[in-house]
Amino acid sequence: MLFSRRSIFLRLLPGLAGGAAVSALPEAVGANTPVYPVQKVVYHLSEPTRVNFVMGNIKNHIDGKGGPEKVKIVLVIHGPALAAFRASRASPDLRRQTEMRAVDGVSFVACGNTLKALKLQTGDLLGKFDIADEGGVVRIADLQQQGYLYIRP
Amino acid sequence: MLFSRRSIFLRLLPGLAGGAAVSALPEAVGANTPVYPVQKVVYHLSEPTRVNFVMGNIKNHIDGKGGPEKVKIVLVIHGPALAAFRASRASPDLRRQTEMRAVDGVSFVACGNTLKALKLQTGDLLGKFDIADEGGVVRIADLQQQGYLYIRP
Amino acid sequence: MLFSRRSIFLRLLPGLAGGAAVSALPEAVGANTPVYPVQKVVYHLSEPTRVNFVMGNIKNHIDGKGGPEKVKIVLVIHGPALAAFRASRASPDLRRQTEMRAVDGVSFVACGNTLKALKLQTGDLLGKFDIADEGGVVRIADLQQQGYLYIRP
């Protein structure tokens, strides 16, 4: 046999830039206990009533995986939920949670369309937000296409 | 080496009918900037309070990708949200939005179970709906299996 | 040609433990009508107001696929929705639905963090729950990584 299963995958994997298919494949192909690569997850938040719940879910996700180096989380916020992250109005608890998750490596993404609708700029938000000029829903879809799993609590 | 990375993929791809794995793979395997195929997304709508929000998300998605030819969107509606699409009761704004998105190529799918529960037929709905006789949730899962990304705003 | 498309896949498949990529691939690679393997779906429930809706969705999913042997469903419950499954307070209808779905092979998973917050143990819940000690959201992500499709009604 010219190609072992493993050798075919090793040949295929290096050229692939984070497709869903690839990131979901166990690293140790053929092993009894597959070892998955670092999990990548996009969290989707739009409802203002679910802000604290989602922030808690993300903390639990990191803890449950065994630490911030075990999972890469992107939180994409669009719609009315984004208003909760205005620095001038955010609760002290949300401010603290946002800071701690940023230290953990969580990326915060604000929908550019929502920012315009709310007449806000990135500097008006807590912490360090990346702006999705293409829109929050497009960012969510693009991240899935790059291998991110999707959770909408 | 008998198979280049690219040649193996080119051999595999033509025979595959839209599996999630494949549609998510960048077209230019091995390139520095992967080019993804046309994005396919299934939007999931069940809450009546989220009808207008989701219709706006879909418009933003198309705009954010650069036009209707850049993304294939299917909107699957089940549960109480479907009642908002009754032609006899729909708001003028929803009627207009539904018409414009249909022109953009968005597919509207109504859950067959919900239609029965509401004692409605497809002709009672705005525009042109496809009926999911297998149920809205099955349609959503089947579309994912065919490579559609999932967004539930 | 040393490897047919099919033979490469047959060589690759046995060594893979349910990666999303693989489970989403049609079984009959190259056939005009792809035959997908048994569909695996993780349902996500966190809102107490959506308990009955989700239980109905799962019943419809099984019926719509043609029976319990055609789909493997895992229901992961976290947050306030879990309280509805307390044996001492659950409605007779929810008790009956939970029993019937268990007979259908649906797996019920309770978030370990939520159980602690509610000061509940697995024996306090209806039927037979698996506890996700790693947390409900981690379980949801891990199941997706193992090839489960995601539905959040």
Coordinates of C-alpha atoms in Angstrom, one line a residue:
Chain A
M1 CA 0.0 0.0 0.0
L2 CA 1.5 3.3 -1.1
F3 CA -0.4 5.6 1.3
S4 CA -1.2 4.8 4.8
R5 CA -4.4 6.4 6.2
R6 CA -2.3 8.6 8.3
S7 CA 0.1 9.6 5.6
I8 CA -2.7 10.7 3.4
F9 CA -4.1 13.0 6.1
L10 CA -0.7 14.4 7.0
R11 CA -0.3 15.3 3.4
L12 CA -3.7 16.9 3.2
L13 CA -3.8 18.8 6.4
P14 CA -0.9 21.3 6.1
G15 CA -2.4 22.9 3.0
L16 CA -5.8 23.5 4.4
A17 CA -6.6 26.8 6.1
G18 CA -9.0 26.0 8.8
G19 CA -11.9 24.5 6.9
A20 CA -14.7 23.1 9.1
A21 CA -13.9 19.7 7.9
V22 CA -10.4 19.8 8.9
S23 CA -10.6 21.4 12.3
A24 CA -13.2 18.9 13.3
L25 CA -11.0 15.9 12.5
P26 CA -9.3 14.2 15.3
E27 CA -5.6 14.8 15.2
A28 CA -4.7 11.2 15.9
V29 CA -6.4 9.5 13.0
G30 CA -6.8 5.9 13.6
A31 CA -6.2 6.1 17.4
N32 CA -8.7 4.5 19.7
T33 CA -9.1 7.8 21.6
P34 CA -9.1 10.6 19.1
V35 CA -7.4 13.8 20.1
Y36 CA -9.2 16.8 18.7
P37 CA -7.3 20.1 18.0
V38 CA -8.1 23.2 20.0
Q39 CA -11.8 23.7 19.9
K40 CA -13.0 26.9 18.2
V41 CA -16.4 28.2 19.1
V42 CA -18.4 31.2 18.0
Y43 CA -21.0 32.4 20.5
H44 CA -24.0 34.3 19.1
L45 CA -25.6 36.9 21.3
S46 CA -28.4 39.2 20.2
E47 CA -30.9 39.4 23.1
P48 CA -30.3 41.9 25.8
T49 CA -31.9 39.6 28.4
R50 CA -29.3 37.0 27.7
V51 CA -26.1 39.0 28.1
N52 CA -25.2 37.8 31.6
F53 CA -26.2 34.2 30.8
V54 CA -23.9 34.1 27.8
M55 CA -21.0 35.6 29.6
G56 CA -21.5 32.9 32.3
N57 CA -21.7 30.2 29.6
I58 CA -18.4 31.4 28.1
K59 CA -16.7 31.3 31.5
N60 CA -18.1 27.8 32.1
H61 CA -16.9 26.8 28.6
I62 CA -13.3 27.8 29.3
D63 CA -13.4 26.2 32.8
G64 CA -15.0 23.0 31.4
K65 CA -12.4 22.6 28.7
G66 CA -9.6 22.9 31.3
G67 CA -8.4 26.5 30.7
P68 CA -8.2 29.3 28.2
E69 CA -5.5 27.6 26.1
K70 CA -7.9 24.7 25.4
V71 CA -10.5 26.6 23.5
K72 CA -10.7 29.7 21.2
I73 CA -13.9 31.6 21.7
V74 CA -15.3 34.4 19.6
L75 CA -18.4 36.2 20.9
V76 CA -20.3 38.0 18.1
I77 CA -22.9 40.5 19.3
H78 CA -25.5 42.1 17.2
G79 CA -28.9 43.7 17.7
P80 CA -30.2 45.0 21.0
A81 CA -27.7 43.1 23.1
L82 CA -24.9 45.3 22.0
A83 CA -26.3 48.3 23.9
A84 CA -25.4 46.5 27.2
F85 CA -21.7 46.8 26.3
R86 CA -21.7 50.6 26.1
A87 CA -18.9 51.6 28.5
S88 CA -21.0 54.5 29.8
R89 CA -23.8 52.3 30.9
A90 CA -22.5 48.8 31.4
S91 CA -22.9 47.2 34.8
P92 CA -19.7 46.9 37.0
D93 CA -20.2 43.1 36.8
L94 CA -20.4 43.0 33.0
R95 CA -17.3 45.2 32.9
R96 CA -15.4 42.9 35.1
Q97 CA -16.5 39.8 33.3
T98 CA -15.6 41.3 29.9
E99 CA -12.2 42.2 31.2
M100 CA -11.6 38.7 32.6
R101 CA -12.7 37.0 29.4
A102 CA -10.5 39.2 27.3
V103 CA -7.6 38.1 29.5
D104 CA -8.6 34.5 28.7
G105 CA -8.3 35.3 25.0
V106 CA -12.0 35.6 24.1
S107 CA -12.5 37.8 21.1
F108 CA -15.3 40.3 21.2
V109 CA -16.9 41.3 17.9
A110 CA -19.5 43.9 17.4
C111 CA -21.8 44.1 14.4
G112 CA -21.0 47.1 12.3
N113 CA -24.6 47.5 11.2
T114 CA -25.8 47.6 14.8
L115 CA -23.1 50.1 15.8
K116 CA -24.3 52.4 13.0
A117 CA -28.0 51.9 14.1
L118 CA -27.1 52.8 17.7
K119 CA -24.8 55.7 16.5
L120 CA -21.9 54.2 18.4
Q121 CA -18.3 53.8 17.7
T122 CA -15.9 51.1 18.9
G123 CA -14.5 53.4 21.5
D124 CA -17.9 53.6 23.1
L125 CA -17.9 50.0 24.0
L126 CA -16.3 48.1 27.0
G127 CA -12.8 46.8 26.5
K128 CA -11.5 46.0 23.0
F129 CA -14.1 45.1 20.4
D130 CA -13.4 44.1 16.9
I131 CA -15.9 45.6 14.4
A132 CA -17.5 43.3 11.8
D133 CA -18.0 45.8 9.0
E134 CA -19.5 43.0 7.0
G135 CA -22.1 42.5 9.7
G136 CA -22.4 40.2 12.7
V137 CA -24.3 37.5 10.9
V138 CA -21.8 37.4 8.1
R139 CA -19.0 37.1 10.6
I140 CA -20.8 34.2 12.3
A141 CA -21.2 32.4 9.0
D142 CA -17.6 33.1 8.0
L143 CA -16.3 31.8 11.3
Q144 CA -18.3 28.6 10.9
Q145 CA -16.8 28.2 7.4
Q146 CA -13.4 28.5 9.0
G147 CA -14.2 25.6 11.4
Y148 CA -15.8 27.3 14.3
L149 CA -18.6 25.4 16.1
Y150 CA -21.7 27.5 16.8
I151 CA -23.5 28.0 20.1
R152 CA -26.5 30.3 20.5
P153 CA -27.5 30.1 24.2
Chain B
M1 CA 4.8 11.3 -5.0
L2 CA 1.9 9.8 -6.9
F3 CA -0.8 12.2 -5.6
S4 CA -0.3 15.9 -5.0
R5 CA -2.5 17.3 -2.3
R6 CA -4.5 19.2 -4.8
S7 CA -4.9 16.3 -7.2
I8 CA -6.3 14.1 -4.4
F9 CA -8.9 16.8 -3.6
L10 CA -9.8 17.3 -7.2
R11 CA -10.4 13.6 -7.5
L12 CA -12.5 13.5 -4.4
L13 CA -14.6 16.7 -4.9
P14 CA -16.5 16.0 -8.1
G15 CA -18.2 12.9 -6.7
L16 CA -19.5 14.5 -3.5
A17 CA -22.9 16.0 -3.4
G18 CA -22.6 19.0 -1.1
G19 CA -21.5 17.3 2.1
A20 CA -20.8 19.8 4.9
A21 CA -17.2 18.8 4.9
V22 CA -16.6 19.5 1.3
S23 CA -18.6 22.7 0.9
A24 CA -16.7 24.2 3.8
L25 CA -13.3 23.5 2.3
P26 CA -11.6 26.4 0.6
E27 CA -11.5 26.0 -3.1
A28 CA -7.9 27.0 -3.4
V29 CA -6.4 24.3 -1.3
G30 CA -2.9 25.2 -0.3
A31 CA -3.2 28.8 -1.3
N32 CA -2.4 31.5 1.3
T33 CA -5.7 33.1 0.9
P34 CA -8.4 30.4 0.7
V35 CA -11.3 31.1 -1.6
Y36 CA -14.5 29.6 -0.2
P37 CA -17.3 28.5 -2.4
V38 CA -20.6 30.3 -2.3
Q39 CA -21.7 30.4 1.3
K40 CA -24.9 28.4 2.0
V41 CA -26.8 29.4 5.2
V42 CA -30.0 28.1 6.8
Y43 CA -31.7 30.7 9.0
H44 CA -33.9 29.3 11.7
L45 CA -37.0 31.2 12.8
S46 CA -39.6 30.1 15.3
E47 CA -40.3 33.1 17.6
P48 CA -43.0 35.5 16.4
T49 CA -41.2 38.4 18.1
R50 CA -38.1 37.8 16.0
V51 CA -39.7 37.9 12.5
N52 CA -38.6 41.4 11.6
F53 CA -35.2 41.0 13.2
V54 CA -34.5 37.9 11.2
M55 CA -35.7 39.5 8.0
G56 CA -33.3 42.3 8.6
N57 CA -30.5 39.9 9.4
I58 CA -31.0 38.2 6.1
K59 CA -30.9 41.5 4.2
N60 CA -27.7 42.4 6.0
H61 CA -26.2 39.0 5.3
I62 CA -26.7 39.5 1.6
D63 CA -25.4 43.0 1.6
G64 CA -22.5 42.1 3.8
K65 CA -21.4 39.3 1.4
G66 CA -21.5 41.7 -1.5
G67 CA -24.8 40.7 -3.2
P68 CA -27.3 37.9 -3.7
E69 CA -25.0 35.9 -5.9
K70 CA -22.5 35.5 -3.1
V71 CA -24.7 33.6 -0.6
K72 CA -27.5 31.1 -0.8
I73 CA -29.9 31.5 2.1
V74 CA -32.8 29.3 3.1
L75 CA -35.2 30.6 5.8
V76 CA -36.9 27.8 7.6
I77 CA -39.9 28.9 9.7
H78 CA -41.8 26.7 12.2
G79 CA -43.8 27.2 15.3
P80 CA -45.6 30.4 16.2
A81 CA -43.5 32.7 13.9
L82 CA -45.2 31.2 10.8
A83 CA -48.5 32.9 11.6
A84 CA -46.8 36.3 10.9
F85 CA -46.5 35.2 7.2
R86 CA -50.2 34.7 6.7
A87 CA -51.0 36.7 3.6
S88 CA -54.3 37.9 5.1
R89 CA -52.6 39.3 8.2
A90 CA -49.0 40.1 7.3
S91 CA -47.8 43.7 7.8
P92 CA -47.2 45.7 4.6
D93 CA -43.6 45.9 5.6
L94 CA -43.1 42.1 6.0
R95 CA -44.9 41.6 2.7
R96 CA -42.4 44.0 1.0
Q97 CA -39.4 42.4 2.7
T98 CA -40.5 38.9 1.7
E99 CA -40.9 40.0 -1.9
M100 CA -37.5 41.6 -2.0
R101 CA -35.7 38.7 -0.5
A102 CA -37.4 36.3 -2.9
V103 CA -36.0 38.4 -5.7
D104 CA -32.6 38.0 -4.0
G105 CA -33.0 34.3 -4.3
V106 CA -33.8 33.5 -0.7
S107 CA -35.8 30.3 -0.3
F108 CA -38.7 30.4 2.2
V109 CA -39.6 27.0 3.8
A110 CA -42.6 26.5 6.0
C111 CA -42.8 23.5 8.4
G112 CA -45.6 21.1 7.3
N113 CA -46.4 20.2 10.9
T114 CA -47.0 23.9 11.8
L115 CA -49.1 24.5 8.7
K116 CA -51.4 21.6 9.8
A117 CA -51.5 22.8 13.3
L118 CA -52.5 26.3 12.1
K119 CA -54.9 24.8 9.6
L120 CA -53.2 26.7 6.8
Q121 CA -52.2 25.8 3.3
T122 CA -49.2 27.1 1.3
G123 CA -51.5 29.4 -0.6
D124 CA -52.4 31.2 2.6
L125 CA -48.8 32.4 3.1
L126 CA -47.1 35.4 1.6
G127 CA -45.2 34.9 -1.6
K128 CA -43.9 31.5 -2.6
F129 CA -43.2 29.1 0.3
D130 CA -41.8 25.6 0.0
I131 CA -43.4 23.2 2.4
A132 CA -41.3 20.9 4.5
D133 CA -43.5 17.9 4.7
E134 CA -40.8 16.2 6.8
G135 CA -41.0 19.1 9.3
G136 CA -39.1 22.2 9.7
V137 CA -36.5 20.8 12.1
V138 CA -35.7 17.9 9.8
R139 CA -35.3 20.3 6.9
I140 CA -32.8 22.3 9.0
A141 CA -30.8 19.3 9.9
D142 CA -30.9 18.0 6.4
L143 CA -29.7 21.3 5.0
Q144 CA -26.8 21.3 7.5
Q145 CA -25.9 17.8 6.3
Q146 CA -25.8 19.2 2.8
G147 CA -23.3 21.8 3.8
Y148 CA -25.4 24.7 5.0
L149 CA -24.2 26.8 7.9
Y150 CA -26.7 27.4 10.7
I151 CA -27.8 30.7 12.2
R152 CA -30.5 31.1 14.7
P153 CA -30.8 34.8 15.5
Chain C
M1 CA -5.1 5.0 -11.1
L2 CA -4.1 3.3 -7.9
F3 CA -6.9 4.5 -5.6
S4 CA -10.5 4.9 -6.7
R5 CA -12.3 7.7 -5.0
R6 CA -14.3 5.2 -3.1
S7 CA -11.4 3.1 -2.0
I8 CA -9.6 6.1 -0.6
F9 CA -12.7 6.9 1.5
L10 CA -13.2 3.4 2.6
R11 CA -9.6 3.4 3.8
L12 CA -10.0 6.7 5.6
L13 CA -13.4 6.1 7.2
P14 CA -12.7 3.2 9.6
G15 CA -10.0 5.1 11.5
L16 CA -12.1 8.2 12.1
A17 CA -14.1 8.4 15.3
G18 CA -17.1 10.4 14.2
G19 CA -15.5 13.7 13.0
A20 CA -18.0 16.2 11.7
A21 CA -16.4 16.0 8.3
V22 CA -16.9 12.3 8.0
S23 CA -20.3 11.8 9.4
A24 CA -21.7 14.5 7.1
L25 CA -20.3 12.8 4.0
P26 CA -22.8 10.8 2.0
E27 CA -22.1 7.1 2.2
A28 CA -22.4 6.5 -1.5
V29 CA -19.7 8.7 -2.7
G30 CA -20.1 9.4 -6.4
A31 CA -23.6 8.2 -6.5
N32 CA -26.3 10.5 -8.0
T33 CA -28.4 10.2 -5.0
P34 CA -26.2 10.4 -1.9
V35 CA -27.2 8.3 1.0
Y36 CA -26.3 10.0 4.3
P37 CA -25.4 8.0 7.4
V38 CA -27.8 8.1 10.4
Q39 CA -28.3 11.7 11.3
K40 CA -26.9 12.9 14.6
V41 CA -28.4 16.0 16.1
V42 CA -27.8 17.9 19.4
Y43 CA -30.7 19.9 20.6
H44 CA -29.9 22.9 22.8
L45 CA -32.5 24.0 25.5
S46 CA -32.0 26.7 28.0
E47 CA -35.2 28.7 28.2
P48 CA -37.9 27.4 30.5
T49 CA -40.6 28.8 28.2
R50 CA -39.4 26.6 25.4
V51 CA -39.4 23.2 27.1
N52 CA -42.6 21.9 25.6
F53 CA -41.8 23.3 22.2
V54 CA -38.5 21.6 22.1
M55 CA -39.9 18.3 23.3
G56 CA -42.5 18.6 20.4
N57 CA -39.7 19.4 17.9
I58 CA -37.8 16.3 18.9
K59 CA -40.9 14.1 18.5
N60 CA -41.5 15.7 15.1
H61 CA -37.8 15.2 14.1
I62 CA -38.0 11.5 14.8
D63 CA -41.4 11.1 13.0
G64 CA -40.1 13.2 10.1
K65 CA -37.0 11.1 9.6
G66 CA -39.2 7.9 9.6
G67 CA -38.6 6.5 13.0
P68 CA -36.2 6.5 16.0
E69 CA -33.6 4.3 14.2
K70 CA -33.1 7.0 11.5
V71 CA -31.8 9.7 13.8
K72 CA -29.7 9.9 17.0
I73 CA -30.8 12.9 19.1
V74 CA -29.1 14.2 22.2
L75 CA -30.9 16.9 24.2
V76 CA -28.6 19.1 26.3
I77 CA -30.3 21.2 28.9
H78 CA -28.7 23.9 30.9
G79 CA -29.8 27.1 32.6
P80 CA -33.3 27.8 33.9
A81 CA -34.9 25.2 31.6
L82 CA -33.5 22.4 33.7
A83 CA -35.8 23.2 36.6
A84 CA -38.8 22.0 34.5
F85 CA -37.3 18.5 34.6
R86 CA -37.3 18.2 38.4
A87 CA -39.3 15.0 39.1
S88 CA -41.1 16.5 42.0
R89 CA -42.5 19.4 40.0
A90 CA -42.6 18.2 36.4
S91 CA -46.0 18.3 34.6
P92 CA -47.5 14.9 33.9
D93 CA -47.3 15.7 30.2
L94 CA -43.6 16.5 30.3
R95 CA -43.0 13.3 32.3
R96 CA -44.8 11.3 29.7
Q97 CA -43.0 12.9 26.8
T98 CA -39.6 12.4 28.5
E99 CA -40.4 8.7 29.0
M100 CA -41.5 8.3 25.3
R101 CA -38.5 10.0 23.9
A102 CA -36.2 7.9 26.1
V103 CA -37.8 4.8 24.6
D104 CA -37.1 6.3 21.2
G105 CA -33.4 6.4 22.2
V106 CA -33.1 10.2 22.8
S107 CA -30.3 10.9 25.3
F108 CA -31.0 13.5 28.0
V109 CA -28.0 15.5 29.2
A110 CA -28.1 17.9 32.2
C111 CA -25.4 20.6 32.7
G112 CA -23.4 19.8 35.8
N113 CA -22.9 23.5 36.6
T114 CA -26.7 24.1 36.4
L115 CA -27.3 21.1 38.7
K116 CA -24.9 22.5 41.3
A117 CA -26.5 26.0 41.0
L118 CA -30.0 24.4 41.6
K119 CA -28.6 22.2 44.3
L120 CA -30.0 19.2 42.5
Q121 CA -28.7 15.7 41.9
T122 CA -29.3 13.5 38.9
G123 CA -31.8 11.4 40.9
D124 CA -33.9 14.6 41.3
L125 CA -34.6 14.7 37.6
L126 CA -37.2 12.9 35.5
G127 CA -36.1 9.6 33.9
K128 CA -32.5 9.0 33.2
F129 CA -30.2 12.0 32.7
D130 CA -26.6 11.9 31.9
I131 CA -24.6 14.6 33.7
A132 CA -22.2 16.8 31.7
D133 CA -19.6 17.4 34.4
E134 CA -17.7 19.5 31.9
G135 CA -20.8 21.7 31.5
G136 CA -23.7 21.8 29.0
V137 CA -22.1 24.2 26.5
V138 CA -18.9 22.1 26.4
R139 CA -21.0 19.0 25.8
I140 CA -22.8 20.8 22.9
A141 CA -19.5 21.8 21.3
D142 CA -17.9 18.4 21.8
L143 CA -20.9 16.7 20.2
Q144 CA -20.6 19.0 17.2
Q145 CA -17.0 18.2 17.0
Q146 CA -18.1 14.5 16.9
G147 CA -20.4 15.1 13.9
Y148 CA -23.6 16.2 15.5
L149 CA -25.7 18.8 13.8
Y150 CA -26.9 21.6 16.0
I151 CA -30.5 22.8 16.5
R152 CA -31.5 25.5 19.0
P153 CA -35.3 26.0 18.6

